[in-house]
Short mmCIF file of C-alpha atoms and ligand atoms in Angstrom, two decimals:
data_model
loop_
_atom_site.label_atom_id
_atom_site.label_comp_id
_atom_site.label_asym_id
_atom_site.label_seq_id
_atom_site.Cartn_x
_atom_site.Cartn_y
_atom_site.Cartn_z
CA UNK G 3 0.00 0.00 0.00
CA UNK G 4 1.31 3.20 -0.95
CA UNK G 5 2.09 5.93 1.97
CA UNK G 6 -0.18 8.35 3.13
CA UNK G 7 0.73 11.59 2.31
CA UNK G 8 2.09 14.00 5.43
CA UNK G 9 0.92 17.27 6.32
CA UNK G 10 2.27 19.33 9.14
CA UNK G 11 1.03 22.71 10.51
CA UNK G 12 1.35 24.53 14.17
CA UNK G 13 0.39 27.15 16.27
CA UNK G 14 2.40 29.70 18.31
CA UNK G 15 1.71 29.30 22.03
CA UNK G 16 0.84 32.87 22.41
CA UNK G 17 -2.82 31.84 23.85
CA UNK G 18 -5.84 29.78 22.82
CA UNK G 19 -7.53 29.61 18.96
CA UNK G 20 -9.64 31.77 17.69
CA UNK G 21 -12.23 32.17 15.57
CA UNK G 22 -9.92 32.88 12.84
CA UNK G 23 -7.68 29.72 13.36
CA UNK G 24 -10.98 27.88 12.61
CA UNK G 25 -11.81 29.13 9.51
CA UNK G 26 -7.93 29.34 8.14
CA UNK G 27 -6.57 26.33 9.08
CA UNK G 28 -8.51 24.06 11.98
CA UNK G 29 -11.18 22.67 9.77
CA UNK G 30 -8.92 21.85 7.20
CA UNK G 31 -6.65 19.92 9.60
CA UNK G 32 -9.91 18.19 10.44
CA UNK G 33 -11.21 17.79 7.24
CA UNK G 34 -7.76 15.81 6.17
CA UNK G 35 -6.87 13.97 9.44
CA UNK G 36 -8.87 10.67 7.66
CA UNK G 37 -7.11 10.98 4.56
CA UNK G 38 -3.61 11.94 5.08
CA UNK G 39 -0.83 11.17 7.92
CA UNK G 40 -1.28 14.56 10.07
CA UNK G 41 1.50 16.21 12.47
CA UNK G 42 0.40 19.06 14.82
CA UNK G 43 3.22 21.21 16.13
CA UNK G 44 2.80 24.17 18.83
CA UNK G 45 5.91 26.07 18.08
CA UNK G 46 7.18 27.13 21.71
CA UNK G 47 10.60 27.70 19.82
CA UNK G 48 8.52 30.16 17.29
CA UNK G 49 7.45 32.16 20.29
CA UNK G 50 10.47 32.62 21.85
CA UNK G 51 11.26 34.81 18.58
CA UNK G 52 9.16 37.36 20.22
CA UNK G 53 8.28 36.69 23.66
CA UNK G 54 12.10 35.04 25.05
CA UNK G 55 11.23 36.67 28.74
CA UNK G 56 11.47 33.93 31.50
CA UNK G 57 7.52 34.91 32.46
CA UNK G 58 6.31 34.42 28.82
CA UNK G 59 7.48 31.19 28.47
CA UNK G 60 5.87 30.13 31.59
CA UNK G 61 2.44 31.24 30.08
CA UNK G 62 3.47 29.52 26.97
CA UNK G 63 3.77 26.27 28.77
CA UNK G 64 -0.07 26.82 30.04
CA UNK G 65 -1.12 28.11 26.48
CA UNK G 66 0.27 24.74 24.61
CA UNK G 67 -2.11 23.12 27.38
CA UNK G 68 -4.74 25.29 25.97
CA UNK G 69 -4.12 24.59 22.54
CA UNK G 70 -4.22 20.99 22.63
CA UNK G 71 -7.60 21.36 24.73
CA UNK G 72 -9.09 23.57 21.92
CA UNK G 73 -7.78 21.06 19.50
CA UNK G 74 -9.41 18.25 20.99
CA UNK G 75 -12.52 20.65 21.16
CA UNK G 76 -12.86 21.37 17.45
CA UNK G 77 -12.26 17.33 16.55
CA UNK G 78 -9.00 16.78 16.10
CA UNK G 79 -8.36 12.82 17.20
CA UNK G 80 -5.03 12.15 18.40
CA UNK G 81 -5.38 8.84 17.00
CA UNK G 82 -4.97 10.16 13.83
CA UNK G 83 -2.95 13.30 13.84
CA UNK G 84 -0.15 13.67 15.57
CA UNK G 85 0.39 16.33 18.07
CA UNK G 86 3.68 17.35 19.78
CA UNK G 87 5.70 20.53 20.74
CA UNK G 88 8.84 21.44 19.19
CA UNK G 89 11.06 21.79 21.66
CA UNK G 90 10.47 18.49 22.51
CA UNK G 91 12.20 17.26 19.46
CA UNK G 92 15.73 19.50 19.08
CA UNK G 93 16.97 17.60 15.73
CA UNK G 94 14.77 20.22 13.88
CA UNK G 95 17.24 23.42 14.93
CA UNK G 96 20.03 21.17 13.55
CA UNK G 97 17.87 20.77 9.78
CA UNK G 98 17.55 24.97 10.34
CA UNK G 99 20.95 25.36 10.88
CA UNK G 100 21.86 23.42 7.69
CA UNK G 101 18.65 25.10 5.68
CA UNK G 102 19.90 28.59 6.80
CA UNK G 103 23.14 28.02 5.24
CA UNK G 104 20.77 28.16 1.59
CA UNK G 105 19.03 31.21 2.66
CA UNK G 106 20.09 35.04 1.96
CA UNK G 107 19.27 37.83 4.19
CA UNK G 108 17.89 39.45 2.26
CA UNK G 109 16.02 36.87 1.54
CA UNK G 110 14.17 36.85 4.58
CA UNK G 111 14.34 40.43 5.18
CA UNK G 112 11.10 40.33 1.71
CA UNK G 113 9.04 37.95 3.83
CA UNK G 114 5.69 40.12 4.49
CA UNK G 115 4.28 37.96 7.29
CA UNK G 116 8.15 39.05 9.07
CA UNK G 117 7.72 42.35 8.36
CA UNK G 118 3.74 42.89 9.42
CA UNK G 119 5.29 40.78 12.43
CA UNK G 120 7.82 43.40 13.23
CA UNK G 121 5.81 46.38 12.42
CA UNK G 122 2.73 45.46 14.50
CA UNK G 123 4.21 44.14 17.62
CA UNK G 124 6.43 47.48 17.36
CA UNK G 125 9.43 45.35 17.39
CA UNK G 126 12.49 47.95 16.51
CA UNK G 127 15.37 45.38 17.16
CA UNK G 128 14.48 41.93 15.40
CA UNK G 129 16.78 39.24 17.10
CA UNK G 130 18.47 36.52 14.73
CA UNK G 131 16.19 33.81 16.24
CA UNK G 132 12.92 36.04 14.55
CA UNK G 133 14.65 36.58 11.25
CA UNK G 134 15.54 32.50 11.51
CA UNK G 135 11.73 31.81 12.27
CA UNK G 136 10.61 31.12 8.52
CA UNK G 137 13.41 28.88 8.26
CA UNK G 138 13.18 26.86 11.41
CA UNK G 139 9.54 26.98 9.89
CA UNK G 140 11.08 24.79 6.53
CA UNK G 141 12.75 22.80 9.48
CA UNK G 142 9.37 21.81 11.11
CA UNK G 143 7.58 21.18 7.53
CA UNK G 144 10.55 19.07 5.65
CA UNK G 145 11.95 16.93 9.19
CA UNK G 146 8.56 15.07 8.32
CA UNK G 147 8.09 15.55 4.40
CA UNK G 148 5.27 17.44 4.81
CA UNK G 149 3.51 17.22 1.57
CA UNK G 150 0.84 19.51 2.53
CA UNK G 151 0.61 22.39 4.70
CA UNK G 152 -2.58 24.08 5.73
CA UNK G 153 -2.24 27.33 6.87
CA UNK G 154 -4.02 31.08 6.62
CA UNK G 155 -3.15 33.19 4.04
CA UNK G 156 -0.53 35.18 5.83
CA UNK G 157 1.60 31.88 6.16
CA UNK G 158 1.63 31.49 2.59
CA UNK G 159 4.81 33.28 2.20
CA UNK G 160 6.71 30.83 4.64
CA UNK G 161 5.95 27.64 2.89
CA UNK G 162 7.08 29.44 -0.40
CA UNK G 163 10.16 29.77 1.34
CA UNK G 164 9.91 26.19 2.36
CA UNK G 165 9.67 25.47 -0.89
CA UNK G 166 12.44 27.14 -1.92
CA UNK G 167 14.52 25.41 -0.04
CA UNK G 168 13.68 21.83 -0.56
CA UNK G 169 14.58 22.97 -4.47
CA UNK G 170 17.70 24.74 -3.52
CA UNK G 171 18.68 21.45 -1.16
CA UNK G 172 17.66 19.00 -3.34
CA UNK G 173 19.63 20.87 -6.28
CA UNK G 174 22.91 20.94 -4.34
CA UNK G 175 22.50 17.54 -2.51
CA UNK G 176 20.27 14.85 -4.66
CA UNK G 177 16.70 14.64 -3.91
CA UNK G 178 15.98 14.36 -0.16
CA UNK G 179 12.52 16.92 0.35
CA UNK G 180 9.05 17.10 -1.25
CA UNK G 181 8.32 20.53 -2.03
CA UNK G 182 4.63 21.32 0.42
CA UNK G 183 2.14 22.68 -0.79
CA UNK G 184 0.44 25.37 1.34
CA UNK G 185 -3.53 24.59 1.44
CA UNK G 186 -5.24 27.94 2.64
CA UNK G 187 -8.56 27.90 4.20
CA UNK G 188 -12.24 28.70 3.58
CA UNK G 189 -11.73 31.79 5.09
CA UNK G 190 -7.46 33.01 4.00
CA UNK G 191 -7.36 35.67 6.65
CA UNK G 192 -10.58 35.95 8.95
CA UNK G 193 -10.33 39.91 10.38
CA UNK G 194 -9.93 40.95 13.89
CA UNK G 195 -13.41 42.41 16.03
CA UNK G 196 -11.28 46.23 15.63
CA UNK G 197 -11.35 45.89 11.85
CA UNK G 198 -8.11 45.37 11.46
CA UNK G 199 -6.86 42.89 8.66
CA UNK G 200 -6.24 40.11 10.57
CA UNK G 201 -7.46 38.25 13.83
CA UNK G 202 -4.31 37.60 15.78
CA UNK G 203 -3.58 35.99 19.57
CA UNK G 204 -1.19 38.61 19.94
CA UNK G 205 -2.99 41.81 18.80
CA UNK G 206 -6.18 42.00 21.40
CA UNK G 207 -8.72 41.85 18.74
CA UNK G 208 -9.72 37.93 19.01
CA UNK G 209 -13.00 36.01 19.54
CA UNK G 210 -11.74 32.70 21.39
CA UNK G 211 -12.56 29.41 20.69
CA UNK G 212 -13.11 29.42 24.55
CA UNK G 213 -14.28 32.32 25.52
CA UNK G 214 -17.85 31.81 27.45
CA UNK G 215 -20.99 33.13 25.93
CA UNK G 216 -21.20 36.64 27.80
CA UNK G 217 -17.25 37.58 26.63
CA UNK G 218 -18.31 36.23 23.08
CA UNK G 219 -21.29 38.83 23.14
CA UNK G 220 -19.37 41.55 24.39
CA UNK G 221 -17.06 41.27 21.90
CA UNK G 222 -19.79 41.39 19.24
CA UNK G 223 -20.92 44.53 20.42
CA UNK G 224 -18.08 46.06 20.17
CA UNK G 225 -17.24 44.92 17.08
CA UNK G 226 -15.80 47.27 14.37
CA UNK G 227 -18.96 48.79 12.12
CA UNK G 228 -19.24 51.15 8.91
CA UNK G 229 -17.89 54.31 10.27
CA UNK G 230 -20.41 55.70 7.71
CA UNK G 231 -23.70 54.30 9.50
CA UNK G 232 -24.10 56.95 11.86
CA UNK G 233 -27.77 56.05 11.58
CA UNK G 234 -29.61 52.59 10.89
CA UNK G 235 -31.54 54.03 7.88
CA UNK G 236 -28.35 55.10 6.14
CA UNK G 237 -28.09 52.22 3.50
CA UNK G 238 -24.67 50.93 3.16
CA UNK G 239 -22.64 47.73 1.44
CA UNK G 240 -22.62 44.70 3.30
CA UNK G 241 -19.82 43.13 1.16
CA UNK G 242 -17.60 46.08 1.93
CA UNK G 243 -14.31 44.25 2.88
CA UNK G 244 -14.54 46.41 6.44
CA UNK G 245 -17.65 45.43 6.90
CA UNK G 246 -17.22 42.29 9.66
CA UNK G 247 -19.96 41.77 11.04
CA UNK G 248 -21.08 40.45 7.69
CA UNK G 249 -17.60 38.90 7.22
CA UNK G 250 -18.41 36.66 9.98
CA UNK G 251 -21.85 36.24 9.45
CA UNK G 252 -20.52 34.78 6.15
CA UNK G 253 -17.87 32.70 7.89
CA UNK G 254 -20.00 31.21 11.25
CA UNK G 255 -23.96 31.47 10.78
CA UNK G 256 -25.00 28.01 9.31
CA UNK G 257 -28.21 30.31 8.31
CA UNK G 258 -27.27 32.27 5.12
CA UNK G 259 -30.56 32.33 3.98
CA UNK G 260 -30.92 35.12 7.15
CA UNK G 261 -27.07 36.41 6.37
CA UNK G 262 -28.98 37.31 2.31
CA UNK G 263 -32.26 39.11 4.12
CA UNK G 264 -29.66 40.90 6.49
CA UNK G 265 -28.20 42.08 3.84
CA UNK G 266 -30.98 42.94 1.57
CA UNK G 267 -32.19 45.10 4.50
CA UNK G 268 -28.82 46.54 5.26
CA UNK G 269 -28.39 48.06 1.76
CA UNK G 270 -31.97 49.48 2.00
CA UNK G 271 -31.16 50.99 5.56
CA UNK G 272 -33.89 48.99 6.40
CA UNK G 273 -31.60 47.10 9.54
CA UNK G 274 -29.34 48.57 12.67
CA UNK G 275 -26.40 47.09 13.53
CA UNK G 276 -27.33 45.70 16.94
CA UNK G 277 -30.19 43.43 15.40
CA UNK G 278 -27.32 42.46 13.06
CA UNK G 279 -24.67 41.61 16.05
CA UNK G 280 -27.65 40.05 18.26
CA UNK G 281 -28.03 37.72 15.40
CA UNK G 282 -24.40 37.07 15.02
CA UNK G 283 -24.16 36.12 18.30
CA UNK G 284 -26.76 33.86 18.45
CA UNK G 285 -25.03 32.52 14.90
CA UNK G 286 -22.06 31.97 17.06
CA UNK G 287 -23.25 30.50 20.12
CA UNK G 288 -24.36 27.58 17.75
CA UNK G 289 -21.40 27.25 16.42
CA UNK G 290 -19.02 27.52 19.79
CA UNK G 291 -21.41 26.22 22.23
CA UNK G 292 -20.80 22.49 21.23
CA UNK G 293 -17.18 23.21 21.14
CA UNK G 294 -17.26 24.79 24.61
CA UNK G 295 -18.72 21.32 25.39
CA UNK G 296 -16.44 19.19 23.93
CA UNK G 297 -13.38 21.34 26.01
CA UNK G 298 -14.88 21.07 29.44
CA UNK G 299 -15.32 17.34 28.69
CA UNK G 300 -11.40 16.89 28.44
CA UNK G 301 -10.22 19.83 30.49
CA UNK G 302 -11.56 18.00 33.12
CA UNK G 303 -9.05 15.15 32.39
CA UNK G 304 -5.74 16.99 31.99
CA UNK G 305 -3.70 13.64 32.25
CA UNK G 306 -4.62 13.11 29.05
CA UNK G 307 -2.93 16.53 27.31
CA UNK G 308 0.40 15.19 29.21
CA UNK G 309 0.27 11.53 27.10
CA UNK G 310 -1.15 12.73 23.94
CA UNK G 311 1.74 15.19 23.78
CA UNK G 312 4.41 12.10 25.38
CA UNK G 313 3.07 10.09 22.62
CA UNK G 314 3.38 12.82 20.40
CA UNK G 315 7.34 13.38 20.80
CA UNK G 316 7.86 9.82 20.83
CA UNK G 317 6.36 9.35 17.52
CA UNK G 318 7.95 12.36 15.38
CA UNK G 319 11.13 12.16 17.00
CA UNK G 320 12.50 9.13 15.12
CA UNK G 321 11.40 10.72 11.91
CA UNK G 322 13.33 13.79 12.61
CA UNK G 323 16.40 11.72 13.37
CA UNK G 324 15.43 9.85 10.34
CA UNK G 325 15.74 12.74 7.83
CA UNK G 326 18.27 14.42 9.78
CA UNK G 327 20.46 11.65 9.00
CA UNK G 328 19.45 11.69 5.54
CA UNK G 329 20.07 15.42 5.19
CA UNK G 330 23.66 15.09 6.18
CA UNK G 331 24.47 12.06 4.00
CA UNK G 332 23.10 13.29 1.01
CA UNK G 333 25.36 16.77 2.16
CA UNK G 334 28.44 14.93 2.73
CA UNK G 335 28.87 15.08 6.29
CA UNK G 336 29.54 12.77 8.53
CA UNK G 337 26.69 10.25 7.94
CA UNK G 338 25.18 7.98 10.91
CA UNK G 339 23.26 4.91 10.35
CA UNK G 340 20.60 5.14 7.71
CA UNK G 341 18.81 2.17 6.34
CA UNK G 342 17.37 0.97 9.22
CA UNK G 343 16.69 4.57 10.53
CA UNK G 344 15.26 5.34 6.75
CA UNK G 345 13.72 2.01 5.85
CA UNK G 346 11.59 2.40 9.24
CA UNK G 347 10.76 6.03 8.98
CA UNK G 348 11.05 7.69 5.90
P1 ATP C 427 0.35 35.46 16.85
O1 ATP C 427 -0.37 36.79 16.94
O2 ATP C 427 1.03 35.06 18.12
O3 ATP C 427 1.23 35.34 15.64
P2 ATP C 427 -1.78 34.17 15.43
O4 ATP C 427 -3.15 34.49 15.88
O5 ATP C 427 -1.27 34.83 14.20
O6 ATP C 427 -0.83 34.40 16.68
P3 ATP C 427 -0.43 31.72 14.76
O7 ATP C 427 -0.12 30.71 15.79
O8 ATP C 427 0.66 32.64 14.29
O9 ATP C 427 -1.68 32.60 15.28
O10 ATP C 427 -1.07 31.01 13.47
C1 ATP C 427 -1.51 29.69 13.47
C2 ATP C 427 -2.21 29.36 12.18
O11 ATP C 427 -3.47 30.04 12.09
C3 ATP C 427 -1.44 29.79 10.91
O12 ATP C 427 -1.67 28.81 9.93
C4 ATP C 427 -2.11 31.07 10.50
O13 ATP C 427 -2.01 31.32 9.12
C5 ATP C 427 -3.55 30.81 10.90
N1 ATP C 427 -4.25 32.06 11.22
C6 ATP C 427 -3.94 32.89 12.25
N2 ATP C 427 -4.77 33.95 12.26
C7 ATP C 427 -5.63 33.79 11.21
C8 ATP C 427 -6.72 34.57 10.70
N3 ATP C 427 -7.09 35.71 11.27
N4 ATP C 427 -7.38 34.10 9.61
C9 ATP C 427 -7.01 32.94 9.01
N5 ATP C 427 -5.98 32.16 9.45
C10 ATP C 427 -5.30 32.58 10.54
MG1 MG C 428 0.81 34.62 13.63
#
């Protein structure tokens, strides 16, 4: 039987999913944990890049908790997808090292997730470990020959730098790494409640997986809105890209046939906004409440975050070693034992 094919993707431990997680990148992950061979990673070494302070790694640790609860939440079956934190398995930063030996500065310097990165968490002084990110990022996707990597839109320019680098490695060496293909998701980049482009753990404009019902509808209400609707009779374009409330409405209400009469009223000035949040958050609360469910059922059993994640290392960590060893043989250095390691693994 031929192999399944591998896909790998990850999440910063910066704090729990979102809403825009969900529609950029969770379902998907759900959607092809039956098909394909699935690695989860939560990149603790990705947030060091911007959070290396003794107290933010100690929330990290909680947050990767947190993560692996809302994964569990949405459907993700450890069964079938493997989920593990990098730093648990170090032969990755040794693939980096290598990889960043193919990679300009300048290079990385074009990468726009880096610099929307830098410029919105005001960071004046990037350290070498953040400009290394999108290549430790190549790390994490090739150590497994990831074949598939879904992701939100912003990611997109990472795994064309992964990409880049299994061709440039592959030219040099001999053919060692599939070149992934990012898979973006029904929603590329969901926006955040203040308007802003994007939804982001880090930018205090998120709707949480877990957040309970009353935080959910606050957050609604105070939810970015036309500027020019000073008045609910004031027609105005519901498919404005600003415009998200309707954005979500699109993404969460399994009711679009009320999402089309919303909007038919909305162009009229026939609707005010609060009817159209107080729906939205009723939209939501159908779509988060059997989540919330799901999480209380296993955050009341947090033994099993600490084997799921056990199991996790155990079972990437060979594969790692596996292509490490691969890496370096095809490169010339000094090579340790292969077949077995490759005829096992890889
Ligand atoms: P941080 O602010 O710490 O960078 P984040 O909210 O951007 O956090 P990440 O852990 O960086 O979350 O991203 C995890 C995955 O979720 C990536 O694949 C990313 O593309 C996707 N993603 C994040 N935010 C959104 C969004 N608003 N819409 C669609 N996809 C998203
Ligand atoms: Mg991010």
């Amino acid at each position: 039987m031929a192999k399944k094919k591998r896909v790998l993707t990850g999440d910063r431990p910066t704090g729990p999913l979102h809403l825009g997680h969900y529609v950029g990148t969770l379902a998907n992950r759900v959607r092809l944990q039956d098909k394909y061979e699935v690695f989860l990673l939560i990149a603790d070494y990705h947030a060091l890049t911007t959070k290396p302070e003794k107290a933010d790694i100690l929330a990290a640790r909680e947050y990767i908790r947190e993560i692996v609860l809302d994964y569990l939440a949405v459907g993700i079956d450890p069964e079938k997808t493997t989920i593990y934190v990098q730093s648990d398995v170090p032969e990755v930063c040794e693939l980096a090292l290598l990889f960043s030996m193919l990679v300009t500065l300048p290079r990385v310097e074009r990468i726009p997730t880096l610099k929307d990165m830098i410029r919105d968490q005001k960071i004046e002084n990037p350290s070498m470990g953040l400009m290394l990110y999108p290549i430790l990022q190549a790390a994490d996707i090739l150590h497994v020959k990831a074949e598939i990597v879904p992701v939100g839109k912003d990611q997109e320019s990472h795994v064309e730098l992964c990409r880049e680098i299994a061709r440039r490695f592959n030219s040099l060496y001999g053919e060692v790494f599939p070149e992934p293909e990012a898979l973006i998701g029904d929603v590329p980049t969901l926006p955040g409640i203040d308007g802003r482009a994007k939804m982001s753990k880090s930018l205090g404009n998120a709707i949480f997986l877990s957040d309970p019902p009353e935080e959910v509808a606050r957050k609604v209400m105070q939810m970015f809105t036309d500027p020019i609707r000073i008045r609910p009779d004031i027609p105005a374009d519901p498919d404005a890209p600003h415009n998200v409330v309707f954005r979500y409405h699109e993404a969460f209400n399994d009711d679009q046939a009320e999402v089309e009469e919303l909007k038919a009223r909305y162009r009229q000035g026939k609707v005010g906004d609060v009817e159209v949040k107080k729906r939205l958050i009723a939209a939501l609360e159908r779509f988060l409440a059997p989540i919330r469910e799901r999480r209380a059922y296993y955050a009341a059993r947090p033994h099993l975050i600490d084997e799921i994640l056990a199991a996790g290392a155990a079972k990437v960590r060979p594969i790692s070693q596996a292509t490490l060893a691969e890496a370096r043989e095809a490169m010339g250095l000094s090579a340790r034992p292969l077949a077995e390691l490759k005829a096992r693994y890889l």
